[in-house]
Amino acid sequence: GVLSGGGNPTRTPATSADVNTIMLAASYALDAFHVEGGYLKGDDKRSIASTLQHDGRGFWLGGDYRIGQSLIKAQLVNNKIDNNAVGAKDGKLNAFGLGYQFDFSKRTALYTSATRFQNTGDGLGRFNSSISGLTTATDKNLTEIALGVRHAF
């Protein structure tokens, strides 16, 4: 098998920002099976009101298995954002996804996937870019289904 990994500690200074981010990821391949995962931690030390600061952490784990022209995929994602506002609950996102891809050729593939997003708390743990207007304030969960054809030119 093949094992690979990496890390990326970064510090983003600006006039009013000081956010440290640490990311660590690894993948392993053994014949037709691949697994990958990672961890991310953010430390918000900006000199702004503490209610606007967002420390957080998250991880992801995914894998795929190839059988001939078929590729079966699965992924789990967990993000948690600390919400420092008084009385607010930390934002948390769990996402579970399954996918399938059929390769017609090296350049053309049919793909489908389904992902369930489970959101709790307040703040930025939610999948904000897709959830706006699609859910209610009490039901923040979302199921996404995708189907498509990919062709590389």
mmCIF file with all atom_site columns, C-alpha atoms in Angstrom:
data_model
loop_
_atom_site.group_PDB
_atom_site.id
_atom_site.type_symbol
_atom_site.label_atom_id
_atom_site.label_alt_id
_atom_site.label_comp_id
_atom_site.label_asym_id
_atom_site.label_entity_id
_atom_site.label_seq_id
_atom_site.pdbx_PDB_ins_code
_atom_site.Cartn_x
_atom_site.Cartn_y
_atom_site.Cartn_z
_atom_site.occupancy
_atom_site.B_iso_or_equiv
_atom_site.pdbx_formal_charge
_atom_site.auth_seq_id
_atom_site.auth_comp_id
_atom_site.auth_asym_id
_atom_site.auth_atom_id
_atom_site.pdbx_PDB_model_num
ATOM 1   C CA . GLY A 1 1   ? 0.000   0.000  0.000   1.00 0.00 ? 1   GLY A CA 1
ATOM 2   C CA . VAL A 1 2   ? 0.910   3.642  -0.302  1.00 0.00 ? 2   VAL A CA 1
ATOM 3   C CA . LEU A 1 3   ? 0.723   6.011  2.666   1.00 0.00 ? 3   LEU A CA 1
ATOM 4   C CA . SER A 1 4   ? 0.938   9.754  2.260   1.00 0.00 ? 4   SER A CA 1
ATOM 5   C CA . GLY A 1 5   ? 0.312   12.631 4.606   1.00 0.00 ? 5   GLY A CA 1
ATOM 6   C CA . GLY A 1 6   ? 0.876   16.290 5.208   1.00 0.00 ? 6   GLY A CA 1
ATOM 7   C CA . GLY A 1 7   ? 0.398   19.167 7.562   1.00 0.00 ? 7   GLY A CA 1
ATOM 8   C CA . ASN A 1 8   ? -0.127  22.875 7.110   1.00 0.00 ? 8   ASN A CA 1
ATOM 9   C CA . PRO A 1 9   ? 0.238   25.125 10.171  1.00 0.00 ? 9   PRO A CA 1
ATOM 10  C CA . THR A 1 10  ? -0.572  28.699 9.141   1.00 0.00 ? 10  THR A CA 1
ATOM 11  C CA . ARG A 1 11  ? -0.852  32.041 10.847  1.00 0.00 ? 11  ARG A CA 1
ATOM 12  C CA . THR A 1 12  ? -2.820  34.784 9.172   1.00 0.00 ? 12  THR A CA 1
ATOM 13  C CA . PRO A 1 13  ? -1.829  38.171 10.559  1.00 0.00 ? 13  PRO A CA 1
ATOM 14  C CA . ALA A 1 14  ? -3.482  41.369 9.386   1.00 0.00 ? 14  ALA A CA 1
ATOM 15  C CA . THR A 1 15  ? -4.122  44.735 10.942  1.00 0.00 ? 15  THR A CA 1
ATOM 16  C CA . SER A 1 16  ? -7.011  43.456 13.058  1.00 0.00 ? 16  SER A CA 1
ATOM 17  C CA . ALA A 1 17  ? -6.778  39.687 12.510  1.00 0.00 ? 17  ALA A CA 1
ATOM 18  C CA . ASP A 1 18  ? -4.758  36.931 14.131  1.00 0.00 ? 18  ASP A CA 1
ATOM 19  C CA . VAL A 1 19  ? -6.100  33.499 13.260  1.00 0.00 ? 19  VAL A CA 1
ATOM 20  C CA . ASN A 1 20  ? -3.988  30.357 13.625  1.00 0.00 ? 20  ASN A CA 1
ATOM 21  C CA . THR A 1 21  ? -4.956  27.265 11.658  1.00 0.00 ? 21  THR A CA 1
ATOM 22  C CA . ILE A 1 22  ? -3.511  23.775 11.868  1.00 0.00 ? 22  ILE A CA 1
ATOM 23  C CA . MET A 1 23  ? -4.421  21.102 9.347   1.00 0.00 ? 23  MET A CA 1
ATOM 24  C CA . LEU A 1 24  ? -3.173  17.528 9.209   1.00 0.00 ? 24  LEU A CA 1
ATOM 25  C CA . ALA A 1 25  ? -4.195  15.013 6.534   1.00 0.00 ? 25  ALA A CA 1
ATOM 26  C CA . ALA A 1 26  ? -3.216  11.527 5.438   1.00 0.00 ? 26  ALA A CA 1
ATOM 27  C CA . SER A 1 27  ? -4.258  9.001  2.820   1.00 0.00 ? 27  SER A CA 1
ATOM 28  C CA . TYR A 1 28  ? -3.599  5.332  2.242   1.00 0.00 ? 28  TYR A CA 1
ATOM 29  C CA . ALA A 1 29  ? -4.011  3.327  -0.959  1.00 0.00 ? 29  ALA A CA 1
ATOM 30  C CA . LEU A 1 30  ? -4.028  -0.437 -1.292  1.00 0.00 ? 30  LEU A CA 1
ATOM 31  C CA . ASP A 1 31  ? -4.870  -1.710 -4.773  1.00 0.00 ? 31  ASP A CA 1
ATOM 32  C CA . ALA A 1 32  ? -8.471  -0.662 -5.525  1.00 0.00 ? 32  ALA A CA 1
ATOM 33  C CA . PHE A 1 33  ? -9.160  0.696  -2.014  1.00 0.00 ? 33  PHE A CA 1
ATOM 34  C CA . HIS A 1 34  ? -8.318  4.255  -0.874  1.00 0.00 ? 34  HIS A CA 1
ATOM 35  C CA . VAL A 1 35  ? -8.936  5.872  2.494   1.00 0.00 ? 35  VAL A CA 1
ATOM 36  C CA . GLU A 1 36  ? -8.185  9.453  3.513   1.00 0.00 ? 36  GLU A CA 1
ATOM 37  C CA . GLY A 1 37  ? -8.781  11.631 6.517   1.00 0.00 ? 37  GLY A CA 1
ATOM 38  C CA . GLY A 1 38  ? -7.756  14.783 8.228   1.00 0.00 ? 38  GLY A CA 1
ATOM 39  C CA . TYR A 1 39  ? -8.088  17.159 11.148  1.00 0.00 ? 39  TYR A CA 1
ATOM 40  C CA . LEU A 1 40  ? -8.434  20.959 11.193  1.00 0.00 ? 40  LEU A CA 1
ATOM 41  C CA . LYS A 1 41  ? -8.218  23.343 14.165  1.00 0.00 ? 41  LYS A CA 1
ATOM 42  C CA . GLY A 1 42  ? -8.710  27.088 14.112  1.00 0.00 ? 42  GLY A CA 1
ATOM 43  C CA . ASP A 1 43  ? -7.714  29.479 16.897  1.00 0.00 ? 43  ASP A CA 1
ATOM 44  C CA . ASP A 1 44  ? -9.237  32.949 16.506  1.00 0.00 ? 44  ASP A CA 1
ATOM 45  C CA . LYS A 1 45  ? -7.190  35.548 18.430  1.00 0.00 ? 45  LYS A CA 1
ATOM 46  C CA . ARG A 1 46  ? -8.398  38.640 16.614  1.00 0.00 ? 46  ARG A CA 1
ATOM 47  C CA . SER A 1 47  ? -8.669  41.795 18.666  1.00 0.00 ? 47  SER A CA 1
ATOM 48  C CA . ILE A 1 48  ? -12.417 42.057 18.204  1.00 0.00 ? 48  ILE A CA 1
ATOM 49  C CA . ALA A 1 49  ? -15.326 41.422 20.542  1.00 0.00 ? 49  ALA A CA 1
ATOM 50  C CA . SER A 1 50  ? -15.114 37.862 21.907  1.00 0.00 ? 50  SER A CA 1
ATOM 51  C CA . THR A 1 51  ? -18.685 37.233 20.724  1.00 0.00 ? 51  THR A CA 1
ATOM 52  C CA . LEU A 1 52  ? -17.433 37.566 17.122  1.00 0.00 ? 52  LEU A CA 1
ATOM 53  C CA . GLN A 1 53  ? -14.463 35.219 17.530  1.00 0.00 ? 53  GLN A CA 1
ATOM 54  C CA . HIS A 1 54  ? -14.902 31.652 16.307  1.00 0.00 ? 54  HIS A CA 1
ATOM 55  C CA . ASP A 1 55  ? -12.527 28.907 17.399  1.00 0.00 ? 55  ASP A CA 1
ATOM 56  C CA . GLY A 1 56  ? -13.265 25.557 15.863  1.00 0.00 ? 56  GLY A CA 1
ATOM 57  C CA . ARG A 1 57  ? -12.189 22.095 14.951  1.00 0.00 ? 57  ARG A CA 1
ATOM 58  C CA . GLY A 1 58  ? -13.218 19.406 12.569  1.00 0.00 ? 58  GLY A CA 1
ATOM 59  C CA . PHE A 1 59  ? -12.288 16.141 10.949  1.00 0.00 ? 59  PHE A CA 1
ATOM 60  C CA . TRP A 1 60  ? -13.115 14.190 7.828   1.00 0.00 ? 60  TRP A CA 1
ATOM 61  C CA . LEU A 1 61  ? -12.794 10.567 6.842   1.00 0.00 ? 61  LEU A CA 1
ATOM 62  C CA . GLY A 1 62  ? -13.524 9.143  3.429   1.00 0.00 ? 62  GLY A CA 1
ATOM 63  C CA . GLY A 1 63  ? -12.778 6.279  1.158   1.00 0.00 ? 63  GLY A CA 1
ATOM 64  C CA . ASP A 1 64  ? -13.467 4.740  -2.194  1.00 0.00 ? 64  ASP A CA 1
ATOM 65  C CA . TYR A 1 65  ? -13.317 1.310  -3.768  1.00 0.00 ? 65  TYR A CA 1
ATOM 66  C CA . ARG A 1 66  ? -12.970 0.580  -7.480  1.00 0.00 ? 66  ARG A CA 1
ATOM 67  C CA . ILE A 1 67  ? -14.612 -2.458 -9.090  1.00 0.00 ? 67  ILE A CA 1
ATOM 68  C CA . GLY A 1 68  ? -13.926 -2.415 -12.843 1.00 0.00 ? 68  GLY A CA 1
ATOM 69  C CA . GLN A 1 69  ? -15.510 0.723  -14.279 1.00 0.00 ? 69  GLN A CA 1
ATOM 70  C CA . SER A 1 70  ? -17.393 1.461  -11.022 1.00 0.00 ? 70  SER A CA 1
ATOM 71  C CA . LEU A 1 71  ? -16.184 3.606  -8.128  1.00 0.00 ? 71  LEU A CA 1
ATOM 72  C CA . ILE A 1 72  ? -18.039 3.514  -4.796  1.00 0.00 ? 72  ILE A CA 1
ATOM 73  C CA . LYS A 1 73  ? -17.391 6.426  -2.395  1.00 0.00 ? 73  LYS A CA 1
ATOM 74  C CA . ALA A 1 74  ? -18.239 7.278  1.227   1.00 0.00 ? 74  ALA A CA 1
ATOM 75  C CA . GLN A 1 75  ? -17.382 10.254 3.437   1.00 0.00 ? 75  GLN A CA 1
ATOM 76  C CA . LEU A 1 76  ? -17.994 11.522 6.972   1.00 0.00 ? 76  LEU A CA 1
ATOM 77  C CA . VAL A 1 77  ? -17.392 15.157 7.999   1.00 0.00 ? 77  VAL A CA 1
ATOM 78  C CA . ASN A 1 78  ? -17.664 16.696 11.469  1.00 0.00 ? 78  ASN A CA 1
ATOM 79  C CA . ASN A 1 79  ? -17.182 20.422 12.180  1.00 0.00 ? 79  ASN A CA 1
ATOM 80  C CA . LYS A 1 80  ? -17.658 22.265 15.441  1.00 0.00 ? 80  LYS A CA 1
ATOM 81  C CA . ILE A 1 81  ? -17.469 26.054 15.805  1.00 0.00 ? 81  ILE A CA 1
ATOM 82  C CA . ASP A 1 82  ? -17.309 27.554 19.291  1.00 0.00 ? 82  ASP A CA 1
ATOM 83  C CA . ASN A 1 83  ? -19.853 30.349 19.596  1.00 0.00 ? 83  ASN A CA 1
ATOM 84  C CA . ASN A 1 84  ? -18.801 32.859 22.232  1.00 0.00 ? 84  ASN A CA 1
ATOM 85  C CA . ALA A 1 85  ? -22.048 34.847 22.277  1.00 0.00 ? 85  ALA A CA 1
ATOM 86  C CA . VAL A 1 86  ? -23.843 34.752 25.639  1.00 0.00 ? 86  VAL A CA 1
ATOM 87  C CA . GLY A 1 87  ? -26.539 32.056 25.629  1.00 0.00 ? 87  GLY A CA 1
ATOM 88  C CA . ALA A 1 88  ? -25.611 30.738 22.186  1.00 0.00 ? 88  ALA A CA 1
ATOM 89  C CA . LYS A 1 89  ? -24.990 27.071 21.445  1.00 0.00 ? 89  LYS A CA 1
ATOM 90  C CA . ASP A 1 90  ? -21.845 25.970 19.610  1.00 0.00 ? 90  ASP A CA 1
ATOM 91  C CA . GLY A 1 91  ? -22.478 25.259 15.938  1.00 0.00 ? 91  GLY A CA 1
ATOM 92  C CA . LYS A 1 92  ? -21.957 21.654 14.876  1.00 0.00 ? 92  LYS A CA 1
ATOM 93  C CA . LEU A 1 93  ? -22.217 19.947 11.493  1.00 0.00 ? 93  LEU A CA 1
ATOM 94  C CA . ASN A 1 94  ? -22.172 16.230 10.765  1.00 0.00 ? 94  ASN A CA 1
ATOM 95  C CA . ALA A 1 95  ? -22.315 15.205 7.115   1.00 0.00 ? 95  ALA A CA 1
ATOM 96  C CA . PHE A 1 96  ? -22.590 11.649 5.804   1.00 0.00 ? 96  PHE A CA 1
ATOM 97  C CA . GLY A 1 97  ? -22.242 10.997 2.103   1.00 0.00 ? 97  GLY A CA 1
ATOM 98  C CA . LEU A 1 98  ? -22.367 8.075  -0.318  1.00 0.00 ? 98  LEU A CA 1
ATOM 99  C CA . GLY A 1 99  ? -21.513 8.246  -3.991  1.00 0.00 ? 99  GLY A CA 1
ATOM 100 C CA . TYR A 1 100 ? -21.212 6.134  -7.090  1.00 0.00 ? 100 TYR A CA 1
ATOM 101 C CA . GLN A 1 101 ? -19.344 6.782  -10.337 1.00 0.00 ? 101 GLN A CA 1
ATOM 102 C CA . PHE A 1 102 ? -19.394 4.787  -13.570 1.00 0.00 ? 102 PHE A CA 1
ATOM 103 C CA . ASP A 1 103 ? -16.545 5.470  -15.990 1.00 0.00 ? 103 ASP A CA 1
ATOM 104 C CA . PHE A 1 104 ? -17.619 5.193  -19.623 1.00 0.00 ? 104 PHE A CA 1
ATOM 105 C CA . SER A 1 105 ? -14.070 6.042  -20.669 1.00 0.00 ? 105 SER A CA 1
ATOM 106 C CA . LYS A 1 106 ? -10.985 7.811  -19.261 1.00 0.00 ? 106 LYS A CA 1
ATOM 107 C CA . ARG A 1 107 ? -12.653 11.133 -20.073 1.00 0.00 ? 107 ARG A CA 1
ATOM 108 C CA . THR A 1 108 ? -16.384 10.551 -19.420 1.00 0.00 ? 108 THR A CA 1
ATOM 109 C CA . ALA A 1 109 ? -18.151 9.425  -16.258 1.00 0.00 ? 109 ALA A CA 1
ATOM 110 C CA . LEU A 1 110 ? -21.665 9.313  -14.840 1.00 0.00 ? 110 LEU A CA 1
ATOM 111 C CA . TYR A 1 111 ? -21.837 10.143 -11.112 1.00 0.00 ? 111 TYR A CA 1
ATOM 112 C CA . THR A 1 112 ? -24.410 10.319 -8.358  1.00 0.00 ? 112 THR A CA 1
ATOM 113 C CA . SER A 1 113 ? -24.246 11.065 -4.645  1.00 0.00 ? 113 SER A CA 1
ATOM 114 C CA . ALA A 1 114 ? -26.425 11.638 -1.599  1.00 0.00 ? 114 ALA A CA 1
ATOM 115 C CA . THR A 1 115 ? -25.328 13.601 1.470   1.00 0.00 ? 115 THR A CA 1
ATOM 116 C CA . ARG A 1 116 ? -27.173 14.167 4.749   1.00 0.00 ? 116 ARG A CA 1
ATOM 117 C CA . PHE A 1 117 ? -26.227 17.332 6.646   1.00 0.00 ? 117 PHE A CA 1
ATOM 118 C CA . GLN A 1 118 ? -27.170 17.359 10.340  1.00 0.00 ? 118 GLN A CA 1
ATOM 119 C CA . ASN A 1 119 ? -26.808 20.805 11.899  1.00 0.00 ? 119 ASN A CA 1
ATOM 120 C CA . THR A 1 120 ? -27.137 21.747 15.550  1.00 0.00 ? 120 THR A CA 1
ATOM 121 C CA . GLY A 1 121 ? -26.494 24.855 17.596  1.00 0.00 ? 121 GLY A CA 1
ATOM 122 C CA . ASP A 1 122 ? -25.991 28.416 16.459  1.00 0.00 ? 122 ASP A CA 1
ATOM 123 C CA . GLY A 1 123 ? -23.251 30.040 14.467  1.00 0.00 ? 123 GLY A CA 1
ATOM 124 C CA . LEU A 1 124 ? -21.030 28.878 11.672  1.00 0.00 ? 124 LEU A CA 1
ATOM 125 C CA . GLY A 1 125 ? -21.092 25.097 12.156  1.00 0.00 ? 125 GLY A CA 1
ATOM 126 C CA . ARG A 1 126 ? -23.999 24.927 9.724   1.00 0.00 ? 126 ARG A CA 1
ATOM 127 C CA . PHE A 1 127 ? -23.612 24.374 6.015   1.00 0.00 ? 127 PHE A CA 1
ATOM 128 C CA . ASN A 1 128 ? -24.520 28.037 5.452   1.00 0.00 ? 128 ASN A CA 1
ATOM 129 C CA . SER A 1 129 ? -23.935 28.338 1.731   1.00 0.00 ? 129 SER A CA 1
ATOM 130 C CA . SER A 1 130 ? -26.614 25.788 0.798   1.00 0.00 ? 130 SER A CA 1
ATOM 131 C CA . ILE A 1 131 ? -28.957 25.912 3.757   1.00 0.00 ? 131 ILE A CA 1
ATOM 132 C CA . SER A 1 132 ? -30.093 29.530 3.523   1.00 0.00 ? 132 SER A CA 1
ATOM 133 C CA . GLY A 1 133 ? -33.811 29.596 2.736   1.00 0.00 ? 133 GLY A CA 1
ATOM 134 C CA . LEU A 1 134 ? -34.066 25.789 2.423   1.00 0.00 ? 134 LEU A CA 1
ATOM 135 C CA . THR A 1 135 ? -34.708 24.968 6.077   1.00 0.00 ? 135 THR A CA 1
ATOM 136 C CA . THR A 1 136 ? -36.559 26.425 9.029   1.00 0.00 ? 136 THR A CA 1
ATOM 137 C CA . ALA A 1 137 ? -35.052 27.813 12.227  1.00 0.00 ? 137 ALA A CA 1
ATOM 138 C CA . THR A 1 138 ? -35.979 24.618 14.089  1.00 0.00 ? 138 THR A CA 1
ATOM 139 C CA . ASP A 1 139 ? -35.071 22.101 11.356  1.00 0.00 ? 139 ASP A CA 1
ATOM 140 C CA . LYS A 1 140 ? -31.565 22.873 10.096  1.00 0.00 ? 140 LYS A CA 1
ATOM 141 C CA . ASN A 1 141 ? -30.937 19.456 8.502   1.00 0.00 ? 141 ASN A CA 1
ATOM 142 C CA . LEU A 1 142 ? -30.642 19.018 4.774   1.00 0.00 ? 142 LEU A CA 1
ATOM 143 C CA . THR A 1 143 ? -30.328 16.116 2.333   1.00 0.00 ? 143 THR A CA 1
ATOM 144 C CA . GLU A 1 144 ? -28.539 16.826 -0.946  1.00 0.00 ? 144 GLU A CA 1
ATOM 145 C CA . ILE A 1 145 ? -28.736 14.566 -4.001  1.00 0.00 ? 145 ILE A CA 1
ATOM 146 C CA . ALA A 1 146 ? -26.531 15.041 -7.058  1.00 0.00 ? 146 ALA A CA 1
ATOM 147 C CA . LEU A 1 147 ? -26.537 13.402 -10.472 1.00 0.00 ? 147 LEU A CA 1
ATOM 148 C CA . GLY A 1 148 ? -24.360 14.361 -13.397 1.00 0.00 ? 148 GLY A CA 1
ATOM 149 C CA . VAL A 1 149 ? -22.082 13.545 -16.265 1.00 0.00 ? 149 VAL A CA 1
ATOM 150 C CA . ARG A 1 150 ? -18.460 14.654 -16.271 1.00 0.00 ? 150 ARG A CA 1
ATOM 151 C CA . HIS A 1 151 ? -16.463 14.933 -19.490 1.00 0.00 ? 151 HIS A CA 1
ATOM 152 C CA . ALA A 1 152 ? -12.886 16.163 -19.646 1.00 0.00 ? 152 ALA A CA 1
ATOM 153 C CA . PHE A 1 153 ? -12.011 18.049 -22.834 1.00 0.00 ? 153 PHE A CA 1
#
